[in-house]
Each structure stands twice: as C-alpha cells, then as structure tokens.
GROMACS .gro file of C-alpha atoms in nm:
model
  353
    1UNK     CA    1   1.503   3.508   2.722
    2UNK     CA    2   1.524   3.215   2.482
    3UNK     CA    3   1.219   2.995   2.556
    4UNK     CA    4   1.419   2.678   2.503
    5UNK     CA    5   1.666   2.785   2.774
    6UNK     CA    6   1.385   2.868   3.018
    7UNK     CA    7   1.211   2.537   2.939
    8UNK     CA    8   1.537   2.354   3.011
    9UNK     CA    9   1.569   2.529   3.346
   10UNK     CA   10   1.215   2.422   3.427
   11UNK     CA   11   1.289   2.063   3.326
   12UNK     CA   12   1.592   2.048   3.558
   13UNK     CA   13   1.411   2.202   3.850
   14UNK     CA   14   1.107   1.970   3.809
   15UNK     CA   15   1.346   1.675   3.844
   16UNK     CA   16   1.488   1.806   4.168
   17UNK     CA   17   1.208   2.000   4.340
   18UNK     CA   18   0.849   1.880   4.385
   19UNK     CA   19   0.710   2.189   4.563
   20UNK     CA   20   0.619   2.537   4.449
   21UNK     CA   21   0.879   2.751   4.277
   22UNK     CA   22   0.886   3.054   4.043
   23UNK     CA   23   1.109   3.306   3.870
   24UNK     CA   24   1.151   3.672   3.951
   25UNK     CA   25   1.332   3.967   3.798
   26UNK     CA   26   1.565   4.155   4.033
   27UNK     CA   27   1.526   4.488   3.858
   28UNK     CA   28   1.244   4.627   4.077
   29UNK     CA   29   1.253   4.524   4.442
   30UNK     CA   30   0.942   4.711   4.551
   31UNK     CA   31   0.973   4.668   4.927
   32UNK     CA   32   1.320   4.818   4.974
   33UNK     CA   33   1.190   5.160   5.080
   34UNK     CA   34   0.951   5.002   5.335
   35UNK     CA   35   1.242   4.796   5.461
   36UNK     CA   36   1.459   5.101   5.508
   37UNK     CA   37   1.187   5.284   5.695
   38UNK     CA   38   1.133   4.976   5.912
   39UNK     CA   39   1.501   4.978   6.005
   40UNK     CA   40   1.502   5.355   6.062
   41UNK     CA   41   1.214   5.312   6.308
   42UNK     CA   42   1.419   5.061   6.506
   43UNK     CA   43   1.171   4.781   6.461
   44UNK     CA   44   1.457   4.536   6.399
   45UNK     CA   45   1.565   4.555   6.764
   46UNK     CA   46   1.925   4.439   6.819
   47UNK     CA   47   1.938   4.251   6.490
   48UNK     CA   48   2.206   4.483   6.354
   49UNK     CA   49   2.287   4.251   6.070
   50UNK     CA   50   1.958   4.347   5.907
   51UNK     CA   51   2.085   4.706   5.882
   52UNK     CA   52   2.415   4.600   5.731
   53UNK     CA   53   2.222   4.395   5.474
   54UNK     CA   54   2.048   4.705   5.326
   55UNK     CA   55   2.307   4.773   5.053
   56UNK     CA   56   2.295   4.411   4.926
   57UNK     CA   57   1.915   4.399   4.942
   58UNK     CA   58   1.883   4.723   4.756
   59UNK     CA   59   2.129   4.624   4.485
   60UNK     CA   60   2.163   4.245   4.436
   61UNK     CA   61   2.456   4.301   4.201
   62UNK     CA   62   2.667   4.389   4.507
   63UNK     CA   63   2.617   4.030   4.615
   64UNK     CA   64   2.659   3.877   4.269
   65UNK     CA   65   2.763   4.113   3.987
   66UNK     CA   66   2.626   3.895   3.705
   67UNK     CA   67   2.280   3.844   3.859
   68UNK     CA   68   1.967   3.904   3.648
   69UNK     CA   69   1.701   3.678   3.800
   70UNK     CA   70   1.607   3.474   4.103
   71UNK     CA   71   1.468   3.124   4.118
   72UNK     CA   72   1.249   3.109   4.431
   73UNK     CA   73   1.151   2.789   4.606
   74UNK     CA   74   0.912   2.696   4.889
   75UNK     CA   75   1.010   2.410   5.122
   76UNK     CA   76   0.720   2.304   5.350
   77UNK     CA   77   0.819   2.214   5.708
   78UNK     CA   78   0.481   2.097   5.830
   79UNK     CA   79   0.366   1.826   5.874
   80UNK     CA   80   0.694   1.644   5.903
   81UNK     CA   81   0.729   1.287   6.040
   82UNK     CA   82   1.094   1.353   6.111
   83UNK     CA   83   1.020   1.626   6.364
   84UNK     CA   84   1.278   1.624   6.636
   85UNK     CA   85   1.381   1.868   6.908
   86UNK     CA   86   1.629   1.844   7.200
   87UNK     CA   87   1.349   1.933   7.443
   88UNK     CA   88   1.023   1.780   7.315
   89UNK     CA   89   0.817   1.881   7.619
   90UNK     CA   90   0.882   2.247   7.574
   91UNK     CA   91   0.675   2.453   7.332
   92UNK     CA   92   0.884   2.510   7.023
   93UNK     CA   93   0.799   2.663   6.690
   94UNK     CA   94   0.712   2.408   6.422
   95UNK     CA   95   1.003   2.500   6.196
   96UNK     CA   96   1.248   2.455   6.488
   97UNK     CA   97   1.142   2.096   6.546
   98UNK     CA   98   1.359   1.989   6.249
   99UNK     CA   99   1.733   2.001   6.188
  100UNK     CA  100   1.858   2.351   6.120
  101UNK     CA  101   1.722   2.438   5.775
  102UNK     CA  102   2.014   2.668   5.702
  103UNK     CA  103   2.217   2.351   5.639
  104UNK     CA  104   1.989   2.101   5.467
  105UNK     CA  105   1.796   2.361   5.266
  106UNK     CA  106   2.120   2.521   5.146
  107UNK     CA  107   2.249   2.181   5.039
  108UNK     CA  108   1.932   2.115   4.838
  109UNK     CA  109   1.978   2.445   4.659
  110UNK     CA  110   2.345   2.366   4.596
  111UNK     CA  111   2.242   2.041   4.432
  112UNK     CA  112   2.004   2.223   4.197
  113UNK     CA  113   2.277   2.486   4.123
  114UNK     CA  114   2.516   2.202   4.029
  115UNK     CA  115   2.260   2.057   3.781
  116UNK     CA  116   2.194   2.402   3.632
  117UNK     CA  117   2.561   2.483   3.609
  118UNK     CA  118   2.625   2.155   3.429
  119UNK     CA  119   2.370   2.253   3.166
  120UNK     CA  120   2.469   2.619   3.154
  121UNK     CA  121   2.845   2.628   3.225
  122UNK     CA  122   2.887   2.989   3.112
  123UNK     CA  123   2.627   3.117   3.367
  124UNK     CA  124   2.633   3.176   3.739
  125UNK     CA  125   2.420   3.037   4.025
  126UNK     CA  126   2.427   3.142   4.391
  127UNK     CA  127   2.215   2.945   4.649
  128UNK     CA  128   2.075   3.141   4.948
  129UNK     CA  129   1.857   3.100   5.256
  130UNK     CA  130   1.717   3.371   5.481
  131UNK     CA  131   2.054   3.419   5.645
  132UNK     CA  132   2.169   3.584   5.320
  133UNK     CA  133   2.105   3.955   5.250
  134UNK     CA  134   1.804   3.904   5.022
  135UNK     CA  135   1.447   4.050   5.021
  136UNK     CA  136   1.312   3.697   4.994
  137UNK     CA  137   0.942   3.771   5.050
  138UNK     CA  138   0.953   4.054   4.800
  139UNK     CA  139   1.114   3.822   4.544
  140UNK     CA  140   0.876   3.533   4.628
  141UNK     CA  141   0.577   3.766   4.588
  142UNK     CA  142   0.693   3.864   4.243
  143UNK     CA  143   0.759   3.501   4.160
  144UNK     CA  144   0.396   3.413   4.232
  145UNK     CA  145   0.457   3.203   4.545
  146UNK     CA  146   0.194   3.388   4.749
  147UNK     CA  147   0.092   3.717   4.899
  148UNK     CA  148   0.220   3.898   5.208
  149UNK     CA  149  -0.026   3.850   5.493
  150UNK     CA  150  -0.102   4.088   5.778
  151UNK     CA  151   0.140   3.882   5.991
  152UNK     CA  152   0.409   3.965   5.727
  153UNK     CA  153   0.432   3.598   5.627
  154UNK     CA  154   0.410   3.477   5.267
  155UNK     CA  155   0.081   3.287   5.223
  156UNK     CA  156  -0.015   3.063   4.936
  157UNK     CA  157  -0.387   2.974   4.883
  158UNK     CA  158  -0.315   2.600   4.859
  159UNK     CA  159   0.002   2.582   5.060
  160UNK     CA  160  -0.061   2.804   5.361
  161UNK     CA  161   0.246   2.970   5.513
  162UNK     CA  162   0.427   2.688   5.692
  163UNK     CA  163   0.719   2.675   5.454
  164UNK     CA  164   1.076   2.799   5.415
  165UNK     CA  165   1.181   3.018   5.124
  166UNK     CA  166   1.504   2.953   4.935
  167UNK     CA  167   1.657   3.140   4.639
  168UNK     CA  168   1.908   3.087   4.362
  169UNK     CA  169   2.043   3.409   4.213
  170UNK     CA  170   2.143   3.351   3.852
  171UNK     CA  171   2.281   3.534   3.553
  172UNK     CA  172   2.011   3.372   3.341
  173UNK     CA  173   1.735   3.611   3.234
  174UNK     CA  174   1.426   3.418   3.347
  175UNK     CA  175   1.071   3.536   3.303
  176UNK     CA  176   0.789   3.496   3.554
  177UNK     CA  177   0.590   3.175   3.522
  178UNK     CA  178   0.257   3.343   3.591
  179UNK     CA  179   0.071   3.634   3.751
  180UNK     CA  180   0.119   3.747   4.109
  181UNK     CA  181  -0.127   3.598   4.353
  182UNK     CA  182  -0.408   3.826   4.476
  183UNK     CA  183  -0.406   3.914   4.852
  184UNK     CA  184  -0.684   3.705   5.009
  185UNK     CA  185  -0.652   3.825   5.373
  186UNK     CA  186  -0.958   4.050   5.327
  187UNK     CA  187  -1.097   4.176   5.655
  188UNK     CA  188  -0.958   3.889   5.860
  189UNK     CA  189  -0.755   4.003   6.165
  190UNK     CA  190  -0.705   3.668   6.342
  191UNK     CA  191  -0.325   3.698   6.338
  192UNK     CA  192  -0.342   4.052   6.475
  193UNK     CA  193  -0.591   3.961   6.744
  194UNK     CA  194  -0.408   3.656   6.877
  195UNK     CA  195  -0.065   3.808   6.907
  196UNK     CA  196  -0.002   3.819   7.287
  197UNK     CA  197   0.232   4.118   7.269
  198UNK     CA  198   0.054   4.318   6.991
  199UNK     CA  199   0.364   4.299   6.775
  200UNK     CA  200   0.173   4.306   6.445
  201UNK     CA  201   0.134   4.660   6.316
  202UNK     CA  202  -0.057   4.811   6.030
  203UNK     CA  203   0.065   4.770   5.673
  204UNK     CA  204   0.170   4.403   5.719
  205UNK     CA  205   0.469   4.484   5.942
  206UNK     CA  206   0.604   4.344   6.267
  207UNK     CA  207   0.768   4.532   6.551
  208UNK     CA  208   1.029   4.267   6.618
  209UNK     CA  209   1.106   4.418   6.960
  210UNK     CA  210   0.765   4.286   7.078
  211UNK     CA  211   0.756   3.960   6.879
  212UNK     CA  212   0.789   3.647   7.096
  213UNK     CA  213   1.011   3.486   6.836
  214UNK     CA  214   1.253   3.774   6.865
  215UNK     CA  215   1.237   3.787   7.241
  216UNK     CA  216   1.324   3.416   7.291
  217UNK     CA  217   1.566   3.376   7.001
  218UNK     CA  218   1.733   3.694   6.879
  219UNK     CA  219   1.729   3.918   7.186
  220UNK     CA  220   2.069   3.918   7.357
  221UNK     CA  221   1.935   4.031   7.697
  222UNK     CA  222   1.623   3.997   7.910
  223UNK     CA  223   1.270   4.088   7.795
  224UNK     CA  224   1.109   4.386   7.966
  225UNK     CA  225   0.886   4.306   8.265
  226UNK     CA  226   0.564   4.392   8.084
  227UNK     CA  227   0.635   4.142   7.808
  228UNK     CA  228   0.748   3.845   8.019
  229UNK     CA  229   0.404   3.712   8.120
  230UNK     CA  230   0.282   3.762   7.761
  231UNK     CA  231   0.546   3.518   7.632
  232UNK     CA  232   0.355   3.244   7.819
  233UNK     CA  233   0.485   2.894   7.754
  234UNK     CA  234   0.689   2.957   7.436
  235UNK     CA  235   1.040   2.820   7.475
  236UNK     CA  236   1.170   2.890   7.127
  237UNK     CA  237   0.985   3.087   6.866
  238UNK     CA  238   0.606   3.134   6.831
  239UNK     CA  239   0.358   3.010   6.568
  240UNK     CA  240   0.033   3.175   6.681
  241UNK     CA  241  -0.002   3.426   6.397
  242UNK     CA  242   0.034   3.137   6.150
  243UNK     CA  243  -0.163   2.848   6.314
  244UNK     CA  244  -0.462   3.075   6.359
  245UNK     CA  245  -0.458   3.172   5.989
  246UNK     CA  246  -0.765   3.040   5.794
  247UNK     CA  247  -0.536   2.957   5.499
  248UNK     CA  248  -0.334   2.720   5.719
  249UNK     CA  249  -0.656   2.575   5.857
  250UNK     CA  250  -0.763   2.518   5.497
  251UNK     CA  251  -0.432   2.350   5.410
  252UNK     CA  252  -0.361   2.146   5.722
  253UNK     CA  253  -0.698   2.110   5.892
  254UNK     CA  254  -0.890   2.335   6.125
  255UNK     CA  255  -0.876   2.104   6.426
  256UNK     CA  256  -0.496   2.053   6.389
  257UNK     CA  257  -0.432   2.428   6.374
  258UNK     CA  258  -0.667   2.510   6.660
  259UNK     CA  259  -0.487   2.255   6.882
  260UNK     CA  260  -0.152   2.418   6.796
  261UNK     CA  261  -0.293   2.762   6.879
  262UNK     CA  262  -0.395   2.673   7.233
  263UNK     CA  263  -0.181   2.760   7.533
  264UNK     CA  264  -0.006   2.454   7.684
  265UNK     CA  265  -0.134   2.398   8.037
  266UNK     CA  266   0.104   2.269   8.299
  267UNK     CA  267   0.118   2.206   8.671
  268UNK     CA  268   0.344   2.046   8.930
  269UNK     CA  269   0.203   1.717   8.802
  270UNK     CA  270   0.388   1.758   8.471
  271UNK     CA  271   0.704   1.561   8.551
  272UNK     CA  272   0.842   1.537   8.199
  273UNK     CA  273   0.817   1.912   8.137
  274UNK     CA  274   0.963   1.992   8.474
  275UNK     CA  275   1.243   1.744   8.416
  276UNK     CA  276   1.349   1.918   8.094
  277UNK     CA  277   1.340   2.261   8.258
  278UNK     CA  278   1.540   2.124   8.552
  279UNK     CA  279   1.799   1.982   8.313
  280UNK     CA  280   1.839   2.323   8.146
  281UNK     CA  281   1.884   2.495   8.482
  282UNK     CA  282   2.147   2.250   8.604
  283UNK     CA  283   2.346   2.208   8.282
  284UNK     CA  284   2.638   2.419   8.180
  285UNK     CA  285   2.599   2.650   7.881
  286UNK     CA  286   2.855   2.441   7.697
  287UNK     CA  287   2.664   2.117   7.747
  288UNK     CA  288   2.336   2.277   7.642
  289UNK     CA  289   2.494   2.408   7.323
  290UNK     CA  290   2.640   2.065   7.253
  291UNK     CA  291   2.302   1.903   7.299
  292UNK     CA  292   2.138   2.150   7.063
  293UNK     CA  293   2.404   2.128   6.796
  294UNK     CA  294   2.241   2.094   6.457
  295UNK     CA  295   1.910   2.220   6.584
  296UNK     CA  296   1.773   2.577   6.539
  297UNK     CA  297   1.763   2.593   6.924
  298UNK     CA  298   2.144   2.633   6.915
  299UNK     CA  299   2.088   2.994   6.797
  300UNK     CA  300   1.969   3.094   7.148
  301UNK     CA  301   2.293   2.960   7.301
  302UNK     CA  302   2.315   2.852   7.663
  303UNK     CA  303   2.221   3.191   7.808
  304UNK     CA  304   1.909   3.220   7.592
  305UNK     CA  305   1.791   2.865   7.670
  306UNK     CA  306   1.827   2.927   8.045
  307UNK     CA  307   1.655   3.266   8.015
  308UNK     CA  308   1.363   3.109   7.823
  309UNK     CA  309   1.338   2.823   8.072
  310UNK     CA  310   1.311   3.069   8.363
  311UNK     CA  311   1.033   3.256   8.181
  312UNK     CA  312   0.834   2.939   8.116
  313UNK     CA  313   0.873   2.801   8.469
  314UNK     CA  314   0.762   3.136   8.611
  315UNK     CA  315   0.471   3.181   8.376
  316UNK     CA  316   0.349   2.830   8.449
  317UNK     CA  317   0.389   2.877   8.824
  318UNK     CA  318   0.629   2.581   8.870
  319UNK     CA  319   0.730   2.660   9.227
  320UNK     CA  320   0.910   2.330   9.259
  321UNK     CA  321   1.176   2.459   9.026
  322UNK     CA  322   1.247   2.772   9.224
  323UNK     CA  323   1.560   2.635   9.401
  324UNK     CA  324   1.715   2.553   9.063
  325UNK     CA  325   1.625   2.896   8.929
  326UNK     CA  326   1.775   3.067   9.233
  327UNK     CA  327   2.107   2.888   9.168
  328UNK     CA  328   2.134   3.087   8.840
  329UNK     CA  329   2.125   3.417   9.034
  330UNK     CA  330   2.500   3.421   9.046
  331UNK     CA  331   2.512   3.471   8.668
  332UNK     CA  332   2.515   3.847   8.611
  333UNK     CA  333   2.311   3.838   8.293
  334UNK     CA  334   2.038   3.635   8.457
  335UNK     CA  335   2.044   3.794   8.805
  336UNK     CA  336   1.755   4.041   8.756
  337UNK     CA  337   1.540   3.774   8.587
  338UNK     CA  338   1.601   3.528   8.869
  339UNK     CA  339   1.492   3.791   9.124
  340UNK     CA  340   1.176   3.861   8.923
  341UNK     CA  341   1.101   3.489   8.899
  342UNK     CA  342   1.148   3.440   9.269
  343UNK     CA  343   0.910   3.725   9.350
  344UNK     CA  344   0.649   3.599   9.098
  345UNK     CA  345   0.662   3.236   9.217
  346UNK     CA  346   0.652   3.325   9.584
  347UNK     CA  347   0.368   3.555   9.508
  348UNK     CA  348   0.182   3.266   9.346
  349UNK     CA  349   0.227   3.065   9.666
  350UNK     CA  350   0.101   3.344   9.886
  351UNK     CA  351  -0.202   3.408   9.665
  352UNK     CA  352  -0.301   3.042   9.681
  353UNK     CA  353  -0.303   3.026  10.063
   0.00000   0.00000   0.00000
C-alpha cells in the first residue's frame, strides 16, 4: 500500500470521526469456524438470518467483489445527553435509549464514504452496521479496537465496551495502524457471575437462547417458564454483563456503573411506571409501533412490547395491573403468558395474607 494513499485516508477520517478507528485486512477472518460451530449448536435461537449470513461472513468478496480491507469505527453511545426512549420509566438497555443507530450511524459512514470516494474515485466503499453480514468483532479485533471479553463484547482499555461498531469495506489495501490489544480480562468473571440466566458460556460465547436481550427483543414467541422470573425488570435489552465490567467502571465511573447494575425496585406506589405499563396493555399494536418509530424498541413490535410489559408487571408483583393483563388473554400468542401472570400475581396476593 502506498503510504501517501494511506496517510490521505487517515487525514480524511480524522476530519470526520473523532473516536477510535483502525484498518483491518479481510484475508484471514479467524473467528469464522467458531461462528459456524456456534450456529450448528443452535445458540443463535430463532435468528435465522445469522445462518444465512455465513457465506458472506466467510467470504467478504461475495458482498463486495473488489474488497481488500475494512475501516472499522467505534461510536460511543454512553453517556449521551440526547438519551430518549418512548417509555422512560421502563428499564431499557443504554444503547436503545437513543434513536435507532442503524439509521444515524449508517448515515455517518455514508458521509465518510462520500469523502473517500471523492479523493479516490476509482475505488469502492461500502458502509455497514451490525445488520450487515460482517464479522465485525473479528475485524475490530484485528484493527486494534479492543479485545473480545468473556461476555463476547469488544472491550477497549480506555473506552470500555459501551460503543457501536461500524465498518466500511473498501477496495483500498490498507495496513493495520498498530498491534492488536492484549486481552486484559484475566481471572475476572463478573460478567459471567451477574448474568441472571447463565447465558455466558466458556470461550467468550453467548447462548443467545438464554440471553435476556434475545428473549425480550429477538424471540418471536414467549420465554420458557424457568427464564421468565430471571428476566426481572428488563423491558428491552440488558446491560448487566457490561455495566459490571471493571473496564467500564474505569471509563465511566464505578458508582455510575454500579447504579446501572442494580435491579430496579418497584411497588404499587410507582405510578409513573405503572402508567407506562398500563398504556402498553391498553394500546393497539399499531399505535405502539407508531409511538416507537425511529427507536430501537420498534424491533420488538407490538406483540413483543406487550409480552415484555406482562413479564415486568408480573416479576414486580404489580397486582393492580392484573385486569389490564387479563384483557390480553384473548390474543392467542399471549394467552399462555397471561394465564401464567394471573397465577403468579394471585399467588403473590395469597402469600402476603
């Protein structure tokens, strides 16, 4: 690679992106075999798109025939003064408290691609987020943006793990800007220990079928009975394996992370929380989806939001909401969950007498 070309690429990116970034070759994607085994073991649950992505992840040229390298970016999402969510009283993952990153992050990458294409009109640039078939953590690891932690997240020693990853595939032959970062997890098992559903396995892998973020976002049905109480008060996503991480404590403050790692306590004296749950129960799926438009919460759709609300109300023992929950029993997909909730909430009442 001509050093002057690489230096020009760096100059353009530095004008557009103020956070961490790096370059990675796409010739040796080291985690593809692990990924295939993970899929074969069924750890991806009902996320069938991850299986169909295999061919493109294994051979990036099937996605872009001229590709030689990847430019990899980190985009921190915490702390963010613009945090906003349709249901602020309900416990939502930090990344989901912003507008859907698939839109704004992709647009940022498109802007950088436009600048690069203007300078290198004979070359090709393809912007991607995690919705694209790309082994982004593998590429980010090779680009020097961090190491893969036991919770399977990418962790940077000075940036923690609360960031999105974005990529630009390019025909330019770019060389790494530095050495890969050493894995500093050591003997720490905080993320493993705090996971309510024991979804974190050995070898830095996640059984998505047990992961709370999968259960309240990606799952198309109802979580199994044994997992429902363990989902606690999480309405959308889960941050526990990240907020408990010492590297995020180091980056964002120990007290801040410990506060985010605690269970939210509620009672019938929590009118704002109950009001939001009641609104979800009494709204149509269409109106809920309209309210969540532009937010990551839209991914769960109306059914998922109502399912998650039932789980929270039940786990928090909000007996006042039982009549509203029972009204959802006529919906076939929610019927069994409503009956479970009714039994659990009535049981709470009996046990308190």
